[in-house]
Tab-separated table of C-alpha atoms and ligand atoms in Angstrom:
chain	number	residue	atom	x	y	z
A	1	MET	CA	108.242	101.199	103.757
A	2	ASP	CA	105.545	103.495	101.964
A	3	LEU	CA	101.833	103.376	102.514
A	4	LEU	CA	100.553	104.974	99.092
A	5	ARG	CA	97.894	102.287	98.591
A	6	ILE	CA	96.617	99.448	100.917
A	7	ALA	CA	98.022	96.761	98.731
A	8	ASP	CA	101.599	97.833	99.371
A	9	LEU	CA	101.134	95.798	102.421
A	10	GLU	CA	101.641	91.759	101.828
A	11	PRO	CA	98.477	90.800	103.961
A	12	GLY	CA	100.549	89.518	106.933
A	13	GLN	CA	102.064	93.245	107.040
A	14	LEU	CA	98.882	94.808	107.556
A	15	ALA	CA	97.762	91.626	109.582
A	16	GLU	CA	101.010	92.895	111.859
A	17	ILE	CA	99.727	96.777	111.703
A	18	LEU	CA	96.037	95.708	112.337
A	19	ALA	CA	97.472	93.409	115.598
A	20	ARG	CA	99.949	96.515	116.633
A	21	ALA	CA	96.640	98.744	116.517
A	22	ALA	CA	94.580	96.504	118.670
A	23	SER	CA	97.524	96.305	121.431
A	24	VAL	CA	98.324	100.347	121.502
A	25	LYS	CA	94.732	100.585	121.942
A	26	SER	CA	94.266	98.729	125.315
A	27	ALA	CA	97.676	99.886	126.354
A	28	PRO	CA	98.940	103.125	124.793
A	29	GLN	CA	101.722	103.582	127.624
A	30	GLU	CA	103.344	101.219	126.124
A	31	VAL	CA	104.017	103.199	123.451
A	32	ALA	CA	104.358	106.784	125.010
A	33	GLY	CA	107.988	108.195	123.672
A	34	ARG	CA	108.411	105.245	120.930
A	35	LEU	CA	109.074	107.518	118.366
A	36	ALA	CA	110.833	110.488	120.822
A	37	GLY	CA	113.615	112.898	118.295
A	38	LYS	CA	111.511	112.158	115.195
A	39	HIS	CA	109.628	114.619	112.917
A	40	VAL	CA	106.303	113.360	111.910
A	41	GLY	CA	105.161	116.226	108.305
A	42	LEU	CA	101.621	116.197	108.167
A	43	PHE	CA	100.638	117.957	104.537
A	44	PHE	CA	96.902	118.841	103.764
A	45	MET	CA	96.127	119.886	100.192
A	46	LYS	CA	92.148	119.642	101.611
A	47	PRO	CA	90.027	119.737	104.630
A	48	SER	CA	89.932	117.836	107.074
A	49	THR	CA	88.904	117.186	110.622
A	50	ARG	CA	89.629	113.570	111.497
A	51	THR	CA	92.578	113.060	109.362
A	52	ARG	CA	94.343	115.838	110.502
A	53	VAL	CA	93.380	115.405	114.378
A	54	SER	CA	94.129	111.966	114.630
A	55	THR	CA	97.282	112.078	113.648
A	56	GLU	CA	98.425	114.735	115.060
A	57	THR	CA	97.492	113.099	118.850
A	58	ALA	CA	98.961	110.212	117.143
A	59	THR	CA	102.431	111.572	116.817
A	60	VAL	CA	102.418	113.525	119.619
A	61	ASP	CA	101.247	110.585	121.880
A	62	LEU	CA	104.478	108.650	120.298
A	63	GLY	CA	106.813	111.244	121.229
A	64	ALA	CA	107.607	112.892	118.086
A	65	TYR	CA	107.198	116.349	116.785
A	66	PRO	CA	104.112	117.113	114.467
A	67	VAL	CA	104.934	119.959	111.487
A	68	VAL	CA	101.235	120.350	110.246
A	69	LEU	CA	101.274	121.988	106.389
A	70	GLY	CA	98.767	123.429	104.660
A	71	GLN	CA	99.287	124.032	100.854
A	72	GLN	CA	98.683	127.507	100.745
A	73	GLU	CA	102.106	127.940	102.747
A	74	VAL	CA	103.422	125.249	100.467
A	75	GLY	CA	102.187	125.950	97.216
A	76	LEU	CA	102.947	121.660	96.298
A	77	GLY	CA	103.636	122.201	92.707
A	78	LYS	CA	102.651	125.927	92.383
A	79	ARG	CA	105.140	127.664	94.262
A	80	GLU	CA	107.784	124.801	94.365
A	81	ALA	CA	107.877	121.427	91.887
A	82	VAL	CA	106.618	118.648	93.678
A	83	ASN	CA	110.192	116.773	93.335
A	84	ASP	CA	111.919	119.560	95.058
A	85	VAL	CA	109.053	119.777	98.306
A	86	ALA	CA	109.830	116.308	98.441
A	87	ARG	CA	113.257	116.458	98.746
A	88	VAL	CA	113.663	119.534	101.128
A	89	LEU	CA	110.930	118.067	102.988
A	90	ASP	CA	113.123	115.091	103.486
A	91	ARG	CA	116.196	116.962	104.885
A	92	TYR	CA	114.207	117.712	108.055
A	93	LEU	CA	111.469	115.103	108.473
A	94	ASP	CA	111.196	111.271	109.324
A	95	VAL	CA	107.631	110.776	107.989
A	96	LEU	CA	106.231	112.213	105.030
A	97	ALA	CA	102.215	112.161	105.464
A	98	LEU	CA	100.443	114.284	102.571
A	99	ARG	CA	96.216	114.133	101.303
A	100	VAL	CA	96.363	115.079	97.964
A	101	PHE	CA	93.827	115.457	95.047
A	102	ASP	CA	96.166	113.559	92.726
A	103	HIS	CA	97.398	110.108	93.437
A	104	ALA	CA	100.515	110.821	91.382
A	105	ASP	CA	101.845	113.580	93.622
A	106	LEU	CA	102.061	111.309	96.234
A	107	VAL	CA	104.208	108.568	93.744
A	108	ALA	CA	106.235	111.657	92.708
A	109	VAL	CA	106.899	112.677	96.696
A	110	ALA	CA	107.763	108.291	97.257
A	111	GLU	CA	110.367	108.778	94.403
A	112	HIS	CA	111.997	111.196	95.487
A	113	ALA	CA	112.083	111.208	99.428
A	114	ASP	CA	113.700	108.465	101.379
A	115	ALA	CA	111.012	108.712	104.356
A	116	PRO	CA	108.371	107.295	104.789
A	117	VAL	CA	105.738	107.983	102.424
A	118	ILE	CA	101.782	107.419	104.392
A	119	ASN	CA	98.768	108.713	102.297
A	120	LEU	CA	95.946	110.222	103.827
A	121	LEU	CA	93.493	110.075	101.109
A	122	SER	CA	93.979	110.935	97.496
A	123	ASP	CA	91.595	110.958	94.610
A	124	GLU	CA	92.347	106.934	94.700
A	125	GLU	CA	92.849	105.667	97.580
A	126	HIS	CA	92.484	106.221	101.657
A	127	PRO	CA	94.393	103.074	103.326
A	128	CYS	CA	94.903	104.855	106.620
A	129	GLN	CA	90.767	105.291	106.509
A	130	ALA	CA	90.975	101.453	105.664
A	131	LEU	CA	93.330	100.404	108.685
A	132	ALA	CA	90.953	102.543	110.952
A	133	ASP	CA	87.581	100.264	109.284
A	134	LEU	CA	89.419	96.605	109.685
A	135	GLN	CA	90.392	97.411	113.133
A	136	THR	CA	86.703	98.374	113.844
A	137	ILE	CA	85.050	95.735	112.160
A	138	ALA	CA	87.840	93.131	113.643
A	139	GLU	CA	86.622	94.500	117.254
A	140	SER	CA	82.719	93.424	116.719
A	141	ARG	CA	83.510	89.746	114.673
A	142	PRO	CA	86.597	88.140	112.915
A	143	LEU	CA	87.578	89.610	109.679
A	144	ALA	CA	88.235	86.533	107.853
A	145	GLY	CA	84.796	84.885	106.623
A	146	SER	CA	82.410	88.274	107.544
A	147	THR	CA	81.112	89.862	104.467
A	148	LEU	CA	81.459	93.761	103.605
A	149	ALA	CA	78.486	95.610	101.963
A	150	TYR	CA	79.714	98.713	100.132
A	151	LEU	CA	77.282	100.957	98.861
A	152	GLY	CA	77.891	104.355	97.283
A	153	ASP	CA	81.229	105.772	94.969
A	154	GLY	CA	83.655	103.199	93.814
A	155	ASN	CA	86.238	105.458	94.364
A	156	ASN	CA	89.491	106.189	97.476
A	157	VAL	CA	87.533	105.179	100.477
A	158	CYS	CA	86.393	102.305	98.733
A	159	HIS	CA	89.227	100.871	96.975
A	160	SER	CA	91.352	100.755	99.991
A	161	LEU	CA	88.170	99.833	101.923
A	162	MET	CA	87.689	96.429	99.010
A	163	VAL	CA	91.013	95.713	98.760
A	164	GLY	CA	92.066	95.758	102.450
A	165	ALA	CA	88.926	93.346	103.525
A	166	ALA	CA	89.410	91.143	100.697
A	167	MET	CA	93.109	90.911	102.033
A	168	SER	CA	92.047	90.304	105.555
A	169	GLY	CA	89.706	86.939	104.359
A	170	MET	CA	86.637	89.198	104.260
A	171	THR	CA	84.181	88.707	100.700
A	172	VAL	CA	83.578	92.070	99.953
A	173	ARG	CA	79.764	92.941	97.570
A	174	VAL	CA	80.242	96.457	96.015
A	175	ALA	CA	76.887	97.771	94.925
A	176	THR	CA	77.162	100.939	92.815
A	177	PRO	CA	75.465	102.927	90.056
A	178	GLN	CA	76.301	102.185	86.838
A	179	GLY	CA	79.297	104.080	85.718
A	180	TYR	CA	80.698	104.864	89.403
A	181	GLU	CA	82.567	101.412	89.856
A	182	PRO	CA	85.666	100.850	91.415
A	183	GLN	CA	88.539	100.930	88.712
A	184	ARG	CA	89.181	97.958	87.284
A	185	GLU	CA	92.890	97.960	88.672
A	186	TYR	CA	91.595	98.162	92.450
A	187	LEU	CA	89.133	95.012	91.575
A	188	GLU	CA	91.639	92.455	89.812
A	189	THR	CA	93.824	93.551	93.038
A	190	ALA	CA	91.067	92.911	95.136
A	191	ARG	CA	89.993	89.737	93.699
A	192	ALA	CA	93.432	88.533	93.931
A	193	HIS	CA	93.136	88.166	97.403
A	194	GLY	CA	88.956	86.941	97.724
A	195	ASP	CA	85.931	87.135	96.571
A	196	VAL	CA	84.716	90.555	95.786
A	197	THR	CA	81.572	91.207	93.180
A	198	VAL	CA	80.478	94.399	92.144
A	199	THR	CA	76.464	95.145	91.044
A	200	ASP	CA	74.684	98.084	90.689
A	201	ASN	CA	71.438	96.297	92.904
A	202	PRO	CA	72.013	97.542	96.625
A	203	LEU	CA	69.861	94.719	98.160
A	204	ASP	CA	71.929	92.020	96.507
A	205	ALA	CA	74.881	93.699	98.020
A	206	VAL	CA	73.291	94.043	101.291
A	207	ARG	CA	71.302	90.911	102.429
A	208	GLY	CA	73.227	88.940	104.870
A	209	ALA	CA	75.987	91.197	105.185
A	210	HIS	CA	77.742	91.624	108.512
A	211	VAL	CA	79.116	95.219	107.975
A	212	VAL	CA	77.393	98.330	105.371
A	213	TYR	CA	79.505	100.974	104.732
A	214	THR	CA	79.146	103.856	102.396
A	215	ASP	CA	80.835	107.230	102.016
A	216	VAL	CA	79.790	110.874	100.467
A	217	TRP	CA	78.436	110.612	97.156
A	218	ALA	CA	80.089	113.747	96.190
A	219	SER	CA	83.775	113.683	97.182
A	220	MET	CA	85.732	116.626	98.283
A	221	GLY	CA	86.306	118.916	94.792
A	222	GLN	CA	83.253	116.879	93.097
A	223	GLU	CA	81.019	119.478	95.133
A	224	GLU	CA	79.519	121.075	91.314
A	225	GLU	CA	78.211	117.621	90.853
A	226	ALA	CA	76.782	116.966	93.794
A	227	GLU	CA	72.780	117.367	92.923
A	228	ALA	CA	73.457	115.129	89.673
A	229	ARG	CA	75.377	112.803	91.811
A	230	ALA	CA	72.527	112.191	94.471
A	231	ARG	CA	69.985	111.640	91.503
A	232	ARG	CA	71.732	108.823	90.255
A	233	PHE	CA	72.874	107.442	94.388
A	234	TYR	CA	69.401	107.701	96.210
A	235	PRO	CA	68.552	104.105	95.583
A	236	PHE	CA	71.922	103.373	97.144
A	237	GLN	CA	70.969	105.203	100.477
A	238	VAL	CA	71.450	103.343	103.775
A	239	ASN	CA	68.350	103.415	105.594
A	240	GLY	CA	66.849	101.606	108.031
A	241	PRO	CA	64.701	99.314	105.526
A	242	LEU	CA	67.811	98.798	103.727
A	243	PHE	CA	70.077	98.412	106.654
A	244	ALA	CA	67.273	95.873	108.107
A	245	MET	CA	68.008	93.203	105.058
A	246	ALA	CA	71.983	93.137	106.346
A	247	ASP	CA	72.340	90.194	109.282
A	248	PRO	CA	70.967	90.719	112.548
A	249	GLU	CA	74.374	91.531	114.020
A	250	ALA	CA	75.428	94.032	111.260
A	251	VAL	CA	77.412	96.826	111.991
A	252	PHE	CA	76.756	100.173	110.250
A	253	MET	CA	80.185	102.510	109.311
A	254	HIS	CA	81.068	105.306	107.651
A	255	CYS	CA	84.694	107.364	107.478
A	256	LEU	CA	82.876	110.824	108.203
A	257	PRO	CA	81.703	113.603	107.403
A	258	ALA	CA	78.625	112.137	106.291
A	259	HIS	CA	75.497	113.823	104.596
A	260	ARG	CA	72.423	112.839	106.876
A	261	GLY	CA	69.585	112.427	104.398
A	262	ASP	CA	71.277	111.597	101.391
A	263	GLU	CA	74.001	108.579	101.801
A	264	VAL	CA	72.746	107.358	105.137
A	265	THR	CA	69.666	108.589	107.021
A	266	ASP	CA	69.725	109.407	110.813
A	267	GLU	CA	68.022	106.132	111.742
A	268	VAL	CA	70.587	104.271	110.560
A	269	MET	CA	73.826	107.021	111.907
A	270	ASP	CA	72.426	107.322	115.083
A	271	HIS	CA	71.408	103.226	115.341
A	272	ALA	CA	73.108	100.832	118.400
A	273	ARG	CA	74.798	99.114	115.912
A	274	SER	CA	76.356	102.047	114.173
A	275	ARG	CA	80.318	102.331	114.774
A	276	VAL	CA	80.719	105.634	112.658
A	277	TYR	CA	82.368	107.093	116.156
A	278	ASP	CA	84.624	104.126	116.876
A	279	GLN	CA	86.114	104.062	113.155
A	280	ALA	CA	87.385	107.795	113.889
A	281	GLU	CA	88.493	107.227	116.786
A	282	ASN	CA	90.289	103.778	115.945
A	283	ARG	CA	91.996	106.623	113.125
A	284	MET	CA	94.145	108.086	116.116
A	285	HIS	CA	94.961	104.177	116.818
A	286	SER	CA	95.394	102.524	114.191
A	287	PHE	CA	97.988	105.100	112.602
A	288	LYS	CA	100.059	105.250	116.089
A	289	GLY	CA	100.078	101.342	114.777
A	290	LEU	CA	101.074	102.204	111.759
A	291	LEU	CA	103.617	104.655	112.856
A	292	VAL	CA	104.889	101.984	115.200
A	293	TYR	CA	104.791	99.418	112.906
A	294	LEU	CA	107.613	101.543	110.979
A	295	PHE	CA	110.250	102.329	113.345
A	296	GLU	CA	110.268	98.969	115.034
B	301	CP	N1	86.977	110.092	107.186
B	301	CP	C1	88.255	111.076	107.030
B	301	CP	O1	89.113	111.199	106.309
B	301	CP	O2	87.756	112.229	107.561
B	301	CP	P1	88.631	113.999	107.294
B	301	CP	O3	88.128	114.383	105.635
B	301	CP	O4	87.922	114.722	108.595
B	301	CP	O5	90.133	113.880	107.572
B	302	NVA	N1	85.295	109.914	99.564
B	302	NVA	C1	85.382	111.387	100.322
B	302	NVA	C2	85.812	110.613	101.801
B	302	NVA	C3	86.370	111.618	102.712
B	302	NVA	C4	87.415	110.919	103.572
B	302	NVA	C5	86.772	112.391	100.063
B	302	NVA	O1	87.492	112.332	98.684
B	302	NVA	O2	86.028	113.166	100.277
């Protein structure tokens, strides 16, 4: 099984992985050594802090050996064709986990490798982030019946979270500037599972929501657009007055890294109901839950 998109999972499989993630977090010793003898490839074509460290530590805790690779050494699609890299790595490794620019590269790797291929972020999705996010929300309140407001760019993090949340019975309200909405294909997938709306009015999304989520306005690789995007996205900043319009028990979430003062203010990042560091921690537990599930 591959995890390129969150919708590669059936809703029941997603719930199973989240259950594994929760039990791994409460009793990590029970899965220690579970993947002994396995080799997990972790390939990064872009910078990473959370994904790099959480996947490597999770792999070691499960008794497997992490092989961390960068684009400088592999030259995916440059030094060697993507298909050949996939075929070669498949001879050594039991899992291929990759962070890439172009989602099509992941699809090509998955076509040419028998080992499970895991998306560690592409231009289209960030499914491992969505696993950690859903685990984090479930620690505060039941997923089913809760409302998630996502503000900002309708791209990778939004796609995976929106679909995963809808698959988990959440109501999803996405607020983006016009022209930055989630791709139609992801909206259709999410709407096949639940109630998903898109608006250009941040207040309509946030009012009464149980979770308020945002991501950077300019993603890795879009640095040149940062200034122009900041002008369009400024009304979508999650600040104290906007967060106060959510449910009184609402939590704030961000995949990180955050640009404090842009998409979120210090007041909200450091709020008692901010869950951003729990999300970061849960990247490790949920990746363990995923690996344990894959090799059961
Ligand atoms: N949230 C996340 O994926 O962070 P990194 O880019 O630091 O891995
Ligand atoms: N949307 C961001 C997420 C980083 C974890 C990016 O792609 O850079």
